[in-house]
PDB file of C-alpha atoms in Angstrom:
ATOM      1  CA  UNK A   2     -17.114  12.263 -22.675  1.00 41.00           C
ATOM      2  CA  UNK A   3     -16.371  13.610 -19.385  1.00 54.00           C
ATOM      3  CA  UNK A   4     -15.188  16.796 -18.279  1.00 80.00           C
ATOM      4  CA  UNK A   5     -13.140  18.098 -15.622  1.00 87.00           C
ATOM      5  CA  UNK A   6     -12.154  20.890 -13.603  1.00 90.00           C
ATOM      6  CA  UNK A   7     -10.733  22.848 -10.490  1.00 94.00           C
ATOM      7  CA  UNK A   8     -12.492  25.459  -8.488  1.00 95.00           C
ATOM      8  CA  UNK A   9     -12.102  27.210  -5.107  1.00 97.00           C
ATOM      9  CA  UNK A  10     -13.999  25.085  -2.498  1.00 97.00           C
ATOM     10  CA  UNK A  11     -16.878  26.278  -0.722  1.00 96.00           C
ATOM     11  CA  UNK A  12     -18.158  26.056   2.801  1.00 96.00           C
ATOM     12  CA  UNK A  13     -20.666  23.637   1.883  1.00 95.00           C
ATOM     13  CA  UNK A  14     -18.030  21.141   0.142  1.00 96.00           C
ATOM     14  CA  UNK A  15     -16.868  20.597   3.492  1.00 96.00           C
ATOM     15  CA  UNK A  16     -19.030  16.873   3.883  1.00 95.00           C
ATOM     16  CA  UNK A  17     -17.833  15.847   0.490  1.00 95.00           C
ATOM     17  CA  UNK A  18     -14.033  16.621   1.137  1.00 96.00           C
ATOM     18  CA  UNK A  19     -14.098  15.157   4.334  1.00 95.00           C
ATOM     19  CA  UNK A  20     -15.817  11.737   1.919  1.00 94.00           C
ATOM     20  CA  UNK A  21     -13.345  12.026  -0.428  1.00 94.00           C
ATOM     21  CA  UNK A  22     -10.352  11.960   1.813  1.00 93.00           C
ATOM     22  CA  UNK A  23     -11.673   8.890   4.100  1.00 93.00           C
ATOM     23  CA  UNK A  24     -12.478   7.293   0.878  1.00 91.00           C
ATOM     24  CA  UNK A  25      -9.326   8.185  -0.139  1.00 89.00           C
ATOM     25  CA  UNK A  26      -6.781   6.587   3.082  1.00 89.00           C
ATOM     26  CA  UNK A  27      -9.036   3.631   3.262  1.00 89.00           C
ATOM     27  CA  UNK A  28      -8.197   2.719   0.001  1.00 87.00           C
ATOM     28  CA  UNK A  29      -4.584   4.154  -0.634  1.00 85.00           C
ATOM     29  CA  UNK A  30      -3.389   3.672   2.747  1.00 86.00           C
ATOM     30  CA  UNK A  31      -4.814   0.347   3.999  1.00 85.00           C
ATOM     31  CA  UNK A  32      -1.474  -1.689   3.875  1.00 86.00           C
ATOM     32  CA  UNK A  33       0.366   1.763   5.117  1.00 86.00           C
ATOM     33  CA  UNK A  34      -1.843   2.433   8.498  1.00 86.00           C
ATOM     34  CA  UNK A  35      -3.191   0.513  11.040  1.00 83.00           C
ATOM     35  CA  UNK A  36      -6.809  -0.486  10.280  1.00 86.00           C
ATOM     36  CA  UNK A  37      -8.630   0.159  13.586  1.00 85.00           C
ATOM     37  CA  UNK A  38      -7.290   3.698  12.982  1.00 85.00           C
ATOM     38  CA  UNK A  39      -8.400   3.857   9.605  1.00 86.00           C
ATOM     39  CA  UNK A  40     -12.233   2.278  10.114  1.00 87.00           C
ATOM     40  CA  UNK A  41     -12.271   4.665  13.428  1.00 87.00           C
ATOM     41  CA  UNK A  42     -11.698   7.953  11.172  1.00 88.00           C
ATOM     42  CA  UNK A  43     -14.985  10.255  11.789  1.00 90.00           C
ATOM     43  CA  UNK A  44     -16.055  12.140   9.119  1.00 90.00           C
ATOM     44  CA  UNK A  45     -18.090  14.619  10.623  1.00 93.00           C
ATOM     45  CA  UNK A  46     -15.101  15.657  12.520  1.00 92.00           C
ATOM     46  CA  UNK A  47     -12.940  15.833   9.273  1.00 92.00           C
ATOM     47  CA  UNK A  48     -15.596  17.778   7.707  1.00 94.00           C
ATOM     48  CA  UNK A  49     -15.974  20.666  10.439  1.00 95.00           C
ATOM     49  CA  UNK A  50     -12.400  20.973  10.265  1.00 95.00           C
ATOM     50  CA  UNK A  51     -12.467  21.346   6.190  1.00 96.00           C
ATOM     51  CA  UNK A  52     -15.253  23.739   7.169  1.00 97.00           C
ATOM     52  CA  UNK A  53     -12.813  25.915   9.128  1.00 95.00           C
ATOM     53  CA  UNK A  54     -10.117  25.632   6.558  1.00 96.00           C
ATOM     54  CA  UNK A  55     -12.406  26.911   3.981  1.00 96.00           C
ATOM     55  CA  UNK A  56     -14.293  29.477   5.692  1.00 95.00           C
ATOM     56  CA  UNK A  57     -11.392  30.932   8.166  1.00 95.00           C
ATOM     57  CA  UNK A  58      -8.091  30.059   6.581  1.00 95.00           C
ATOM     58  CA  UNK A  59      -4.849  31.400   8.435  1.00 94.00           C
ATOM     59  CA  UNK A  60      -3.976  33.578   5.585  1.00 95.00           C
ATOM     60  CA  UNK A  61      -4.876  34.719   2.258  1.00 94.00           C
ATOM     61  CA  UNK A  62      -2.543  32.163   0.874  1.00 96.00           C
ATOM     62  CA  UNK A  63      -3.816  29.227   2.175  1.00 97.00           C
ATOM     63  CA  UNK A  64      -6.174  27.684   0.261  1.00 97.00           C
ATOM     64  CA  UNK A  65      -8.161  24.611  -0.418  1.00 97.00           C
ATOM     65  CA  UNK A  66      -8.945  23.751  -4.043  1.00 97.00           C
ATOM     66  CA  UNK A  67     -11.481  20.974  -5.413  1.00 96.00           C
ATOM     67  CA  UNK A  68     -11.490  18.953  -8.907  1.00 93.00           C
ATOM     68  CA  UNK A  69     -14.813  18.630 -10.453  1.00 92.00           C
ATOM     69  CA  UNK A  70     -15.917  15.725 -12.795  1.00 85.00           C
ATOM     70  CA  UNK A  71     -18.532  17.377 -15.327  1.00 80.00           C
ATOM     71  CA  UNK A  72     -20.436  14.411 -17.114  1.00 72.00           C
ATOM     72  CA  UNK A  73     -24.678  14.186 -16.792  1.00 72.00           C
ATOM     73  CA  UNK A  74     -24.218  15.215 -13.538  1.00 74.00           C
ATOM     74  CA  UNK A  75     -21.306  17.222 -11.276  1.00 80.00           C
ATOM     75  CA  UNK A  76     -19.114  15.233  -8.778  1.00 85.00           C
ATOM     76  CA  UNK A  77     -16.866  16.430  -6.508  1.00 89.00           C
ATOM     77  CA  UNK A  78     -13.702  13.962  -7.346  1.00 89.00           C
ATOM     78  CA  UNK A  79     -10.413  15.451  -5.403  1.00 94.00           C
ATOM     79  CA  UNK A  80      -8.985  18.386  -3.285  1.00 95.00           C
ATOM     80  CA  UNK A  81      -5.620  19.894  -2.909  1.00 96.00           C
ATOM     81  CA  UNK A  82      -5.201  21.707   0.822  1.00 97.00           C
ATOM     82  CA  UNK A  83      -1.508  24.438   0.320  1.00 97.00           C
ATOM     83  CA  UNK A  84      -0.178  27.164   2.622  1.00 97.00           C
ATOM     84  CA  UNK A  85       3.397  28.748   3.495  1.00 97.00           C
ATOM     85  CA  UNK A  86       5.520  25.934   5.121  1.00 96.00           C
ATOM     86  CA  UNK A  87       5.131  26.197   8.928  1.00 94.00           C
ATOM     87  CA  UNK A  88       6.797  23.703  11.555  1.00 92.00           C
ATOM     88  CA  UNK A  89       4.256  20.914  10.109  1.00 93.00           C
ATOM     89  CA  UNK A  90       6.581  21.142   7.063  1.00 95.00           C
ATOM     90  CA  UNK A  91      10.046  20.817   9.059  1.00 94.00           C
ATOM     91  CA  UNK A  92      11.768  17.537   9.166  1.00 93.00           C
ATOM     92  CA  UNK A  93      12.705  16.390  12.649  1.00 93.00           C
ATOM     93  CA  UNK A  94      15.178  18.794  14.292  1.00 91.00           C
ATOM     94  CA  UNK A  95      15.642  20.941  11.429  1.00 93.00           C
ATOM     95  CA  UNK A  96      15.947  24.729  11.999  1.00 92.00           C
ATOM     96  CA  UNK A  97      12.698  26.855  11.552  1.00 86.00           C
ATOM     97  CA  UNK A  98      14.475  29.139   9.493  1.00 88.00           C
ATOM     98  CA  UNK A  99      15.202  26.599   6.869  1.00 90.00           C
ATOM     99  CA  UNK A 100      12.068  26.358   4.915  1.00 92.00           C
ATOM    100  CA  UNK A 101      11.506  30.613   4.206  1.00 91.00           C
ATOM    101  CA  UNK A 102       8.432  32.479   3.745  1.00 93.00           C
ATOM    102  CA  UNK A 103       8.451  31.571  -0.227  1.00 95.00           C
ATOM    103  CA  UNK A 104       7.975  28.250   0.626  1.00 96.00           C
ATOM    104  CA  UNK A 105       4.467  26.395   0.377  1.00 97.00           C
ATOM    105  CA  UNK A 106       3.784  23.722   1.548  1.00 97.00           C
ATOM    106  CA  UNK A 107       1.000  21.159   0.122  1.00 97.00           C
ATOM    107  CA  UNK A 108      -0.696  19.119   3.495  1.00 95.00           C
ATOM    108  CA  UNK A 109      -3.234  17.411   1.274  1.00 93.00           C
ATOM    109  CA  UNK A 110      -3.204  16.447  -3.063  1.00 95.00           C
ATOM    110  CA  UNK A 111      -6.100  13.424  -3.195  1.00 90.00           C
ATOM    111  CA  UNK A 112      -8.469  12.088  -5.777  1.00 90.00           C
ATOM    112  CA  UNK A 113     -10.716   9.455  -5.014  1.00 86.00           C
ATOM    113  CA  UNK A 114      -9.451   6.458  -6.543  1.00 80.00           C
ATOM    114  CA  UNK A 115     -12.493   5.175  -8.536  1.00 71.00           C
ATOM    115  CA  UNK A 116     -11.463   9.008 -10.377  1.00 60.00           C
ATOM    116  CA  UNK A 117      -8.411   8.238 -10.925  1.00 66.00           C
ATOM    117  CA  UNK A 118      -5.977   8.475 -14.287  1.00 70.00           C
ATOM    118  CA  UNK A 119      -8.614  11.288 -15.431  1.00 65.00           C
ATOM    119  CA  UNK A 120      -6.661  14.156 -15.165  1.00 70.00           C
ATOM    120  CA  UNK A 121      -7.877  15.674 -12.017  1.00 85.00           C
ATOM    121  CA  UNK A 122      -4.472  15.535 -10.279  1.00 86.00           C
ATOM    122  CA  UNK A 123      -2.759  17.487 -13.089  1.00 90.00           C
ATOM    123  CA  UNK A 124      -5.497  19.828 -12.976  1.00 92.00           C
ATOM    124  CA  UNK A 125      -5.483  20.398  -9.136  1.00 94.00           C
ATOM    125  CA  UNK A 126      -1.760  20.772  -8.987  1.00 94.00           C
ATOM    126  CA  UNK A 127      -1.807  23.226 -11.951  1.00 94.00           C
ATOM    127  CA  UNK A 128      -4.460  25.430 -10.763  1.00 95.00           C
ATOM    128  CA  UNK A 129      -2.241  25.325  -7.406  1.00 96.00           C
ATOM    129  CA  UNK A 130       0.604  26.680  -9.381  1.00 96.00           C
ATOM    130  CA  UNK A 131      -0.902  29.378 -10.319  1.00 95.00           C
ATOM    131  CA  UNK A 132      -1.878  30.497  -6.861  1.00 96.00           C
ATOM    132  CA  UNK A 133       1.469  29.578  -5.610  1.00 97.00           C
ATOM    133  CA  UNK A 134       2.992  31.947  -8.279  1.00 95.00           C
ATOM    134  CA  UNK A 135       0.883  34.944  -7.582  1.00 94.00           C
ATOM    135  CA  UNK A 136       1.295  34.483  -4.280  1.00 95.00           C
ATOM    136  CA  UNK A 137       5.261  34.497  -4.704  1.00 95.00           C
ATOM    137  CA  UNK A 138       6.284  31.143  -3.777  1.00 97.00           C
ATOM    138  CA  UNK A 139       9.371  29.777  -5.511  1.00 96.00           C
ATOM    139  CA  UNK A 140       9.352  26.529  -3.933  1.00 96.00           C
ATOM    140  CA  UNK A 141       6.873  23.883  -2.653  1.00 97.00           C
ATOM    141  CA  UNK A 142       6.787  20.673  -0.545  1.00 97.00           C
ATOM    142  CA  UNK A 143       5.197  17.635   0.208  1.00 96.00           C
ATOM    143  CA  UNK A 144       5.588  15.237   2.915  1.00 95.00           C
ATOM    144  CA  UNK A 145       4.515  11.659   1.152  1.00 94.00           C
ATOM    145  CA  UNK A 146       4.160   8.258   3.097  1.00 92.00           C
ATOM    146  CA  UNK A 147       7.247   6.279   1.620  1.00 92.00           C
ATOM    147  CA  UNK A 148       4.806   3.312   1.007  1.00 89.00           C
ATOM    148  CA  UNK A 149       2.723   5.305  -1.087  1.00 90.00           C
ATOM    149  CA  UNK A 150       3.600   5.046  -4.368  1.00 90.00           C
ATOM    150  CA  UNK A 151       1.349   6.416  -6.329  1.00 89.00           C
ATOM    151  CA  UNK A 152       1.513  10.113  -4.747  1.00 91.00           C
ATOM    152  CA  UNK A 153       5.415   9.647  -4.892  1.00 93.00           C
ATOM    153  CA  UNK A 154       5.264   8.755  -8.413  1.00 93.00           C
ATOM    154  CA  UNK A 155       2.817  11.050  -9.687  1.00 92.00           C
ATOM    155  CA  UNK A 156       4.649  13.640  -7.906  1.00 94.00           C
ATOM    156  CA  UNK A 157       7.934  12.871  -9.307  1.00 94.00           C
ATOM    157  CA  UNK A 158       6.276  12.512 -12.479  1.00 93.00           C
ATOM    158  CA  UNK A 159       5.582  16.196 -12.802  1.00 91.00           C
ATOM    159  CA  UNK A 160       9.254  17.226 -11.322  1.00 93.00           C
ATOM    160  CA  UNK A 161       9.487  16.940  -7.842  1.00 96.00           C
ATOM    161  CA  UNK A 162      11.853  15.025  -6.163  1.00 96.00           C
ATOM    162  CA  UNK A 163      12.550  13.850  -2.467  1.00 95.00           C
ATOM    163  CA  UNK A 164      14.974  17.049  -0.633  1.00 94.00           C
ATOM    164  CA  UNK A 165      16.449  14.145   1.591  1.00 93.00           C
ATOM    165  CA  UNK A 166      14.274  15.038   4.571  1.00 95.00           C
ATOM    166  CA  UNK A 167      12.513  11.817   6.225  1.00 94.00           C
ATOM    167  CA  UNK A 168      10.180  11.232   9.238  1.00 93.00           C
ATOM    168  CA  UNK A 169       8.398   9.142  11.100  1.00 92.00           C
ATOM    169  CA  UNK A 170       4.698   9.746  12.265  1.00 85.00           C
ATOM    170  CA  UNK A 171       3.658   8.208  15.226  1.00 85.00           C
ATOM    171  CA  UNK A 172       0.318   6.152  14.484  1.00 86.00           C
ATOM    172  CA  UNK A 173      -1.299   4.368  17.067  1.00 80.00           C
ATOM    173  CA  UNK A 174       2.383   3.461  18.721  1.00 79.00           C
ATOM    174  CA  UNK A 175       3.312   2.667  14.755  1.00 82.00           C
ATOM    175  CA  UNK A 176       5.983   4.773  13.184  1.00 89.00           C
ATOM    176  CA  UNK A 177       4.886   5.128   9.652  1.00 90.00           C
ATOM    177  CA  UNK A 178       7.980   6.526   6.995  1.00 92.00           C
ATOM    178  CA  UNK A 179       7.820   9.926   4.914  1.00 93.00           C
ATOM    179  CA  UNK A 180       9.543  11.777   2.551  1.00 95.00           C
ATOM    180  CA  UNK A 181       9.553  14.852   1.878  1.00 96.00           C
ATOM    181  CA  UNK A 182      10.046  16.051  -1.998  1.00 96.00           C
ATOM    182  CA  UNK A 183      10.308  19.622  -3.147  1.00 97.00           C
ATOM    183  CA  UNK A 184       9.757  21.154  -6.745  1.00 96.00           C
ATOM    184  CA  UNK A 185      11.050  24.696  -8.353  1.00 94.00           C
ATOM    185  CA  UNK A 186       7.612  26.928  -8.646  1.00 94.00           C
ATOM    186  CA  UNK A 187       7.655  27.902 -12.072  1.00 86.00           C
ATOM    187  CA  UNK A 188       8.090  31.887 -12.355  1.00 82.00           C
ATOM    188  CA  UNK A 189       6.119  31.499 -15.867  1.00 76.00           C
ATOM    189  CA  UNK A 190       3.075  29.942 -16.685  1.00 68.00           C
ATOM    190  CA  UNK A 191       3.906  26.126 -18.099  1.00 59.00           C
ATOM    191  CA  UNK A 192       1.963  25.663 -21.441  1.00 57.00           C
ATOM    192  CA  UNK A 193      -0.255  22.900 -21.634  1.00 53.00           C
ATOM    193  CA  UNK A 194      -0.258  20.541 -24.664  1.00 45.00           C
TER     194      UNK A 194
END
């Protein structure tokens, strides 16, 4: 039987959270981005910047988190990337001011998808929870491609839901839908059963 679980990351998961998240968009967002952007993704350049994230984040309160699948051996399986909302959290043309300081804001929530349906999502977004709580956050969002299901409905699964705010991202001269959903951060710990 395998095990799971979610620690801080560490400098030197840098290589295999940079993996993990090309891994990741090739698979989960091959019919949502162009290709040639996809397949021209470098991963040494993802890596130095998960290096920096993890060794020099902004603040205290952004942090980077990694799920752990505990059989004969250890894998790194997933990450979740949170910090206070900044203007990469604003919808198009909406007022700075609108998304306060005790909102966080989650830029990355990905498990590799031979991992997936194990738990490691539920255990990354708890353990995220718990940091958002201590570090006073009563609300959190997510910006999710609209063609990606199955971050939209595992998301939506566990109480979010979209706040009305869309976008478009500019890929490669393709404008590629989001949405962003929002979720209550629970003032209590939520018992798990």
């Amino acid at each position: 039987m395998a095990l799971g679980y979610v620690r801080p990351a560490r400098p030197e998961d840098a290589g295999e959270i940079a993996r993990i998240q090309l891994a990741t968009w090739r698979v989960a967002y091959r019919r949502i981005l162009p290709r040639h952007v996809l397949d021209n993704l470098d991963e040494a350049y993802l890596a130095r910047r998960w290096t920096a994230a993890v060794q020099e984040p902004p603040s205290a309160a952004h942090r980077v988190l990694v799920a752990v699948e505990q059989a004969e051996s250890s894998y790194l399986v997933g990450f979740t990337a949170s910090g206070p909302a900044d203007a990469e959290a604003l919808a198009p043309e909406e007022p700075a001011e609108s998304l306060g300081p005790d909102v966080v804001a989650v830029t990355d929530l990905l498990i590799e998808p031979r991992w997936g349906r194990r738990g490691h999502g539920s255990r990354l977004l708890a353990a995220a929870v718990d940091h958002w709580r201590t570090d006073g956050f009563t609300r959190a969002v997510a910006w999710a491609f609209e063609g990606d299901e199955a971050t939209r409905k595992f998301l939506t699964g566990t109480g979010w839901e979209p706040d009305g705010a869309a976008r478009a991202l500019d890929v490669d001269d393709m404008l590629v839908p989001q949405l962003r959903l929002h979720v209550g951060v629970p003032t209590e710990p939520v018992p798990q059963g």
